[in-house]
Structure formats: C-alpha cells, structure tokens
Amino acid sequence: MALVLLDKADGVAIITLNRPEAMNALSHDLRAEFFDICEAVRRDGDIRAAIVTGAGERAFTAGLDLKELGSTGLGAATDQKPASNPCRALEQLEIPVIGAINGVAITGGFELALACDIRIASTNARFADTHARVGVIPGWGLSQKLSRHIGLSRACELSFTGQFIDADTACSWGLVNHVYPPEQLVPSAQALAADMATIDPEFLKTYKKLIFDGYDHSFKDAMALEKQVTVAYNDDVSAEAVEQRRLAVIERGRSLKG
C-alpha cells in the first residue's frame, strides 16, 4: 500500500498522507515517499498548486512515529535533508501549497502544517505542540514559526503545556484561514487551489519567493528586497499587458459578483 498518494487534475496536485491506522504518523518510509512525490510535483510543469492532507478524518498527521524513534533514535527529529524532513521537501516547492488539515496535527504534524503556505481546517482539526511532553526540541521550525503566526504569548502557552486547540480557536488566532465541515474540506481546498492556478505560474513563483524571502528579513531589509525585485520584474511588463489584465480583473469581479 502506498504511504503517500498523489492525485493530479486541472493543474492541482493533492498529496495525501496515507497511514490512517497509525494517525498518518511520519515513519521513515512515509517520509521517503513524501519526498519522492514532492520532487515529482516540483518537476511537473503542469502543476500550479498543491494540497497536502491526511487520509481519514482523525489525523492530518500525529508527527514522527514515536514507536519507530524508540528503536532508531532521534536523528529524524533534527534531520534537515529534504529526503527525510517533509517540511524541507514542501519548502522546495515554488508553487502555492495549501494544508487541508483534516484532523489532529501534533508536534511534527504541527510543523508540517506550518510548512504549508496556507492552512484551512475541518471542524475535526486540532493542533498541539507536545515537544515538551515528549522531551524533544523541535527541529523542523515550530519553535520559530509558531510565534510568528499566533504571537509569542500564545505560542509559549501551547508549547509549555502541550495543550490542544480546536479549529475555531486556530482560526481566530490566525493559524488557519477557514474552517469547514469535514466533507467540504478537500473540495474547498481544490476550489482555492484552482483559483490560484489561474494566475500566471512564473509570476506566482516570483511573488511567492518575494513574500517568503521578505518574511525572513527585518521590515527595512524586506522593503529594500521588494524594491529590488520590483525594478527587475516590472521593467519587463508592457503597458499593453497591464491593460489586458486590468480588463480581465474587471470581468472576473463582475462574474464573482454574479
């Protein structure tokens, strides 16, 4: 049985963690398959957006397979190679990545959710950072990313207690953008991805890189970076192209308004 599934349609890839009997835990073999699929998506010029979700309704992923770590050691918790670290595998994708969080996202699973560009959740979703309970320091980014998403005080509360928060709380804290009934989660993610897939793919790659590169800088340096990228990119955009896209934006607004 494949531990990670890949479905492609209309420029959108759906990557599904497929160990529902083990809460989609990130075993060594699953991580290897996940990397291979991310690489296939990265090389596929027809794919313009990706969705990551978990099989079943119980778990997005419960994180690293603790039973496996009990016999192999903690190397996987700090490994930065994309072939072993699913967060790094996702971060190598230049296209938008939507996390469709269908159930619990715990510890390493929480880190994988944070590695997605955009997160939406089902009402079954819950999030917990149990690193302190397990006695393992996070190695896939959670200690730095979580506070940037929800604020320092809230991040400290979650990390110092290991408590769960539900989907509605995650949404109110800005951790996820939307919450849906379970049966609407993946279709909603597909609709969002399909909308993104209508944007020029080369433009979207450039824009995504600018946003994330800037996020890693101070505000002053990020503004300087934006100016640098703007000058290099916009000089090649013709007035005719802007006018055509302006008219397309107006037409799209009319169609969405109904």
Tab-separated table of C-alpha atoms in Angstrom:
chain	number	residue	atom	x	y	z
A	1	MET	CA	0.000	0.000	0.000
A	2	ALA	CA	1.312	3.441	-0.901
A	3	LEU	CA	2.026	5.519	2.201
A	4	VAL	CA	1.562	8.773	0.263
A	5	LEU	CA	-0.972	9.263	-2.514
A	6	LEU	CA	-0.769	11.724	-5.397
A	7	ASP	CA	-3.770	12.840	-7.428
A	8	LYS	CA	-3.468	15.404	-10.216
A	9	ALA	CA	-6.209	17.234	-12.068
A	10	ASP	CA	-6.537	20.611	-13.771
A	11	GLY	CA	-3.163	21.884	-12.608
A	12	VAL	CA	-3.687	20.937	-8.956
A	13	ALA	CA	-1.905	18.143	-7.070
A	14	ILE	CA	-3.392	16.548	-3.951
A	15	ILE	CA	-0.795	14.860	-1.725
A	16	THR	CA	-2.371	12.584	0.885
A	17	LEU	CA	-0.562	11.056	3.855
A	18	ASN	CA	-1.919	7.518	3.853
A	19	ARG	CA	-1.386	5.740	7.187
A	20	PRO	CA	-4.811	6.332	8.749
A	21	GLU	CA	-4.463	3.283	11.016
A	22	ALA	CA	-1.371	4.961	12.563
A	23	MET	CA	-2.744	8.530	12.625
A	24	ASN	CA	-0.722	9.180	9.439
A	25	ALA	CA	2.455	9.140	11.532
A	26	LEU	CA	5.585	10.187	9.659
A	27	SER	CA	7.566	6.963	9.538
A	28	HIS	CA	10.900	6.750	7.719
A	29	ASP	CA	9.248	5.060	4.739
A	30	LEU	CA	6.414	7.587	4.578
A	31	ARG	CA	8.868	10.494	4.663
A	32	ALA	CA	10.848	8.942	1.812
A	33	GLU	CA	7.697	8.539	-0.297
A	34	PHE	CA	6.615	12.078	0.579
A	35	PHE	CA	9.926	13.444	-0.685
A	36	ASP	CA	9.650	11.477	-3.937
A	37	ILE	CA	6.148	12.813	-4.549
A	38	CYS	CA	7.156	16.388	-3.740
A	39	GLU	CA	10.001	16.021	-6.221
A	40	ALA	CA	7.594	14.718	-8.861
A	41	VAL	CA	5.312	17.689	-8.224
A	42	ARG	CA	8.244	20.108	-8.351
A	43	ARG	CA	9.347	18.790	-11.740
A	44	ASP	CA	5.858	18.727	-13.242
A	45	GLY	CA	5.396	21.980	-15.136
A	46	ASP	CA	1.643	21.382	-15.439
A	47	ILE	CA	1.043	21.565	-11.682
A	48	ARG	CA	0.355	25.089	-10.459
A	49	ALA	CA	-0.767	24.483	-6.870
A	50	ALA	CA	-0.612	21.654	-4.335
A	51	ILE	CA	-2.779	20.476	-1.459
A	52	VAL	CA	-1.475	18.402	1.467
A	53	THR	CA	-3.928	16.463	3.611
A	54	GLY	CA	-4.274	13.234	5.586
A	55	ALA	CA	-6.299	10.103	4.945
A	56	GLY	CA	-9.359	9.701	7.129
A	57	GLU	CA	-10.911	12.220	9.500
A	58	ARG	CA	-8.912	11.519	12.666
A	59	ALA	CA	-5.488	12.877	11.776
A	60	PHE	CA	-3.646	15.183	9.431
A	61	THR	CA	-0.578	13.598	10.970
A	62	ALA	CA	0.433	12.777	14.531
A	63	GLY	CA	4.039	13.639	13.698
A	64	LEU	CA	7.068	11.398	13.769
A	65	ASP	CA	6.404	7.735	14.504
A	66	LEU	CA	7.394	7.554	18.190
A	67	LYS	CA	7.465	3.765	18.170
A	68	GLU	CA	9.994	3.901	15.363
A	69	LEU	CA	12.049	6.573	17.132
A	70	GLY	CA	12.168	4.354	20.196
A	71	SER	CA	14.262	1.880	18.243
A	72	THR	CA	16.108	4.112	15.757
A	73	GLY	CA	16.926	7.154	17.898
A	74	LEU	CA	16.139	10.855	17.493
A	75	GLY	CA	18.100	11.562	14.314
A	76	ALA	CA	14.931	12.052	12.284
A	77	ALA	CA	13.806	14.865	14.595
A	78	THR	CA	16.757	17.053	13.582
A	79	ASP	CA	17.457	15.862	10.041
A	80	GLN	CA	17.391	18.794	7.615
A	81	LYS	CA	17.706	16.799	4.387
A	82	PRO	CA	14.503	17.085	2.320
A	83	ALA	CA	14.529	13.319	1.746
A	84	SER	CA	13.989	12.837	5.498
A	85	ASN	CA	12.387	16.125	6.504
A	86	PRO	CA	8.921	16.619	4.964
A	87	CYS	CA	8.890	20.305	5.889
A	88	ARG	CA	12.008	20.913	3.810
A	89	ALA	CA	10.523	18.831	0.994
A	90	LEU	CA	7.475	21.113	0.937
A	91	GLU	CA	9.545	24.290	1.199
A	92	GLN	CA	11.320	23.372	-2.041
A	93	LEU	CA	8.050	23.710	-3.960
A	94	GLU	CA	7.812	27.038	-5.784
A	95	ILE	CA	4.054	26.725	-6.276
A	96	PRO	CA	1.438	27.584	-3.607
A	97	VAL	CA	0.940	24.817	-1.022
A	98	ILE	CA	-2.377	24.553	0.829
A	99	GLY	CA	-2.575	22.491	4.003
A	100	ALA	CA	-6.033	20.927	4.301
A	101	ILE	CA	-5.886	19.979	7.975
A	102	ASN	CA	-8.450	17.219	8.318
A	103	GLY	CA	-7.741	16.056	11.886
A	104	VAL	CA	-5.118	16.321	14.594
A	105	ALA	CA	-1.790	17.944	13.734
A	106	ILE	CA	0.532	17.056	16.587
A	107	THR	CA	4.183	18.004	17.154
A	108	GLY	CA	5.937	17.078	13.858
A	109	GLY	CA	2.497	17.128	12.254
A	110	PHE	CA	2.019	20.664	13.557
A	111	GLU	CA	5.383	21.530	11.978
A	112	LEU	CA	4.262	20.074	8.652
A	113	ALA	CA	1.096	22.174	8.809
A	114	LEU	CA	3.236	25.267	9.443
A	115	ALA	CA	5.346	24.396	6.384
A	116	CYS	CA	2.277	24.905	4.179
A	117	ASP	CA	1.811	28.374	2.719
A	118	ILE	CA	-1.896	28.479	3.541
A	119	ARG	CA	-3.865	26.402	6.019
A	120	ILE	CA	-7.556	25.587	6.085
A	121	ALA	CA	-9.106	23.142	8.532
A	122	SER	CA	-12.038	20.845	9.064
A	123	THR	CA	-14.049	21.030	12.260
A	124	ASN	CA	-12.221	17.833	13.304
A	125	ALA	CA	-8.831	19.571	13.254
A	126	ARG	CA	-6.879	20.116	16.451
A	127	PHE	CA	-3.345	21.348	16.954
A	128	ALA	CA	-0.836	20.563	19.689
A	129	ASP	CA	2.859	21.084	20.299
A	130	THR	CA	3.795	18.169	22.544
A	131	HIS	CA	7.567	18.500	22.154
A	132	ALA	CA	7.911	19.413	25.836
A	133	ARG	CA	5.836	16.388	26.866
A	134	VAL	CA	7.964	14.064	24.751
A	135	GLY	CA	11.211	15.776	25.786
A	136	VAL	CA	12.401	16.524	22.250
A	137	ILE	CA	13.313	20.005	20.982
A	138	PRO	CA	11.636	20.755	17.629
A	139	GLY	CA	13.952	20.574	14.640
A	140	TRP	CA	11.593	21.360	11.751
A	141	GLY	CA	10.855	25.012	12.540
A	142	LEU	CA	7.990	25.079	15.023
A	143	SER	CA	9.884	26.909	17.787
A	144	GLN	CA	10.388	29.888	15.459
A	145	LYS	CA	7.381	29.745	13.143
A	146	LEU	CA	4.559	29.334	15.650
A	147	SER	CA	5.165	32.629	17.474
A	148	ARG	CA	5.351	34.435	14.148
A	149	HIS	CA	1.894	33.125	13.247
A	150	ILE	CA	-0.016	33.453	16.523
A	151	GLY	CA	2.127	35.708	18.719
A	152	LEU	CA	4.732	34.978	21.359
A	153	SER	CA	2.431	34.590	24.368
A	154	ARG	CA	0.027	32.172	22.681
A	155	ALA	CA	2.910	30.146	21.243
A	156	CYS	CA	4.510	29.883	24.681
A	157	GLU	CA	1.229	28.709	26.205
A	158	LEU	CA	0.853	25.942	23.619
A	159	SER	CA	4.496	24.858	23.721
A	160	PHE	CA	4.875	24.960	27.508
A	161	THR	CA	1.689	22.954	28.170
A	162	GLY	CA	1.188	20.648	25.184
A	163	GLN	CA	-2.497	21.582	25.213
A	164	PHE	CA	-4.689	21.190	22.132
A	165	ILE	CA	-6.539	23.995	20.410
A	166	ASP	CA	-9.532	23.314	18.189
A	167	ALA	CA	-10.101	24.503	14.653
A	168	ASP	CA	-12.216	27.520	15.581
A	169	THR	CA	-9.598	28.742	18.056
A	170	ALA	CA	-6.875	28.169	15.461
A	171	CYS	CA	-8.874	30.273	13.009
A	172	SER	CA	-9.465	33.100	15.480
A	173	TRP	CA	-5.721	33.121	16.257
A	174	GLY	CA	-4.804	33.338	12.563
A	175	LEU	CA	-3.255	29.874	12.362
A	176	VAL	CA	-5.776	28.731	9.731
A	177	ASN	CA	-7.743	30.853	7.280
A	178	HIS	CA	-11.056	28.977	7.182
A	179	VAL	CA	-12.890	26.109	8.910
A	180	TYR	CA	-15.199	23.724	7.021
A	181	PRO	CA	-17.279	20.632	7.743
A	182	PRO	CA	-15.164	17.519	7.037
A	183	GLU	CA	-16.886	16.701	3.753
A	184	GLN	CA	-16.272	20.229	2.451
A	185	LEU	CA	-12.583	20.494	3.369
A	186	VAL	CA	-10.867	18.999	0.311
A	187	PRO	CA	-13.385	20.438	-2.202
A	188	SER	CA	-12.823	23.860	-0.631
A	189	ALA	CA	-9.056	23.378	-0.870
A	190	GLN	CA	-9.448	22.341	-4.515
A	191	ALA	CA	-11.501	25.442	-5.274
A	192	LEU	CA	-8.886	27.659	-3.640
A	193	ALA	CA	-6.044	25.908	-5.477
A	194	ALA	CA	-7.919	26.104	-8.780
A	195	ASP	CA	-8.308	29.860	-8.313
A	196	MET	CA	-4.555	30.204	-7.710
A	197	ALA	CA	-3.860	28.037	-10.756
A	198	THR	CA	-5.402	30.723	-12.969
A	199	ILE	CA	-2.526	33.101	-12.119
A	200	ASP	CA	0.481	33.137	-14.446
A	201	PRO	CA	2.713	30.417	-12.937
A	202	GLU	CA	6.027	32.217	-13.418
A	203	PHE	CA	4.630	35.351	-11.813
A	204	LEU	CA	3.280	33.335	-8.882
A	205	LYS	CA	6.662	31.670	-8.299
A	206	THR	CA	8.351	35.078	-8.233
A	207	TYR	CA	5.712	36.542	-5.910
A	208	LYS	CA	5.821	33.592	-3.506
A	209	LYS	CA	9.603	33.789	-3.295
A	210	LEU	CA	9.464	37.529	-2.606
A	211	ILE	CA	6.907	37.104	0.182
A	212	PHE	CA	8.801	34.335	1.945
A	213	ASP	CA	12.250	35.813	1.436
A	214	GLY	CA	10.993	39.103	2.838
A	215	TYR	CA	9.376	37.369	5.805
A	216	ASP	CA	12.829	36.172	6.845
A	217	HIS	CA	14.210	39.745	6.893
A	218	SER	CA	13.703	42.785	9.060
A	219	PHE	CA	10.972	45.093	7.744
A	220	LYS	CA	13.543	47.578	6.469
A	221	ASP	CA	15.518	44.914	4.600
A	222	ALA	CA	12.315	43.329	3.293
A	223	MET	CA	11.198	46.651	1.814
A	224	ALA	CA	14.583	47.009	0.128
A	225	LEU	CA	14.206	43.498	-1.251
A	226	GLU	CA	10.756	44.315	-2.620
A	227	LYS	CA	12.143	47.377	-4.396
A	228	GLN	CA	14.952	45.313	-5.902
A	229	VAL	CA	12.601	42.613	-7.196
A	230	THR	CA	10.026	45.165	-8.368
A	231	VAL	CA	12.518	47.053	-10.520
A	232	ALA	CA	13.900	43.868	-12.066
A	233	TYR	CA	10.469	42.339	-12.791
A	234	ASN	CA	8.214	45.271	-13.642
A	235	ASP	CA	10.577	46.755	-16.201
A	236	ASP	CA	9.668	43.849	-18.467
A	237	VAL	CA	5.886	44.325	-18.115
A	238	SER	CA	4.357	46.264	-21.002
A	239	ALA	CA	1.550	48.793	-20.711
A	240	GLU	CA	-0.493	46.646	-23.107
A	241	ALA	CA	-0.145	43.614	-20.814
A	242	VAL	CA	-1.268	45.678	-17.809
A	243	GLU	CA	-4.341	46.896	-19.696
A	244	GLN	CA	-5.292	43.383	-20.765
A	245	ARG	CA	-5.003	42.129	-17.208
A	246	ARG	CA	-6.922	45.125	-15.860
A	247	LEU	CA	-9.837	44.264	-18.111
A	248	ALA	CA	-9.609	40.616	-17.036
A	249	VAL	CA	-9.734	41.662	-13.363
A	250	ILE	CA	-12.843	43.755	-14.004
A	251	GLU	CA	-14.532	40.871	-15.804
A	252	ARG	CA	-13.607	38.455	-13.022
A	253	GLY	CA	-15.074	40.834	-10.426
A	254	ARG	CA	-18.352	41.005	-12.379
A	255	SER	CA	-18.570	37.221	-12.659
A	256	LEU	CA	-17.865	36.722	-8.938
A	257	LYS	CA	-20.481	39.314	-8.052
A	258	GLY	CA	-22.978	37.414	-10.175
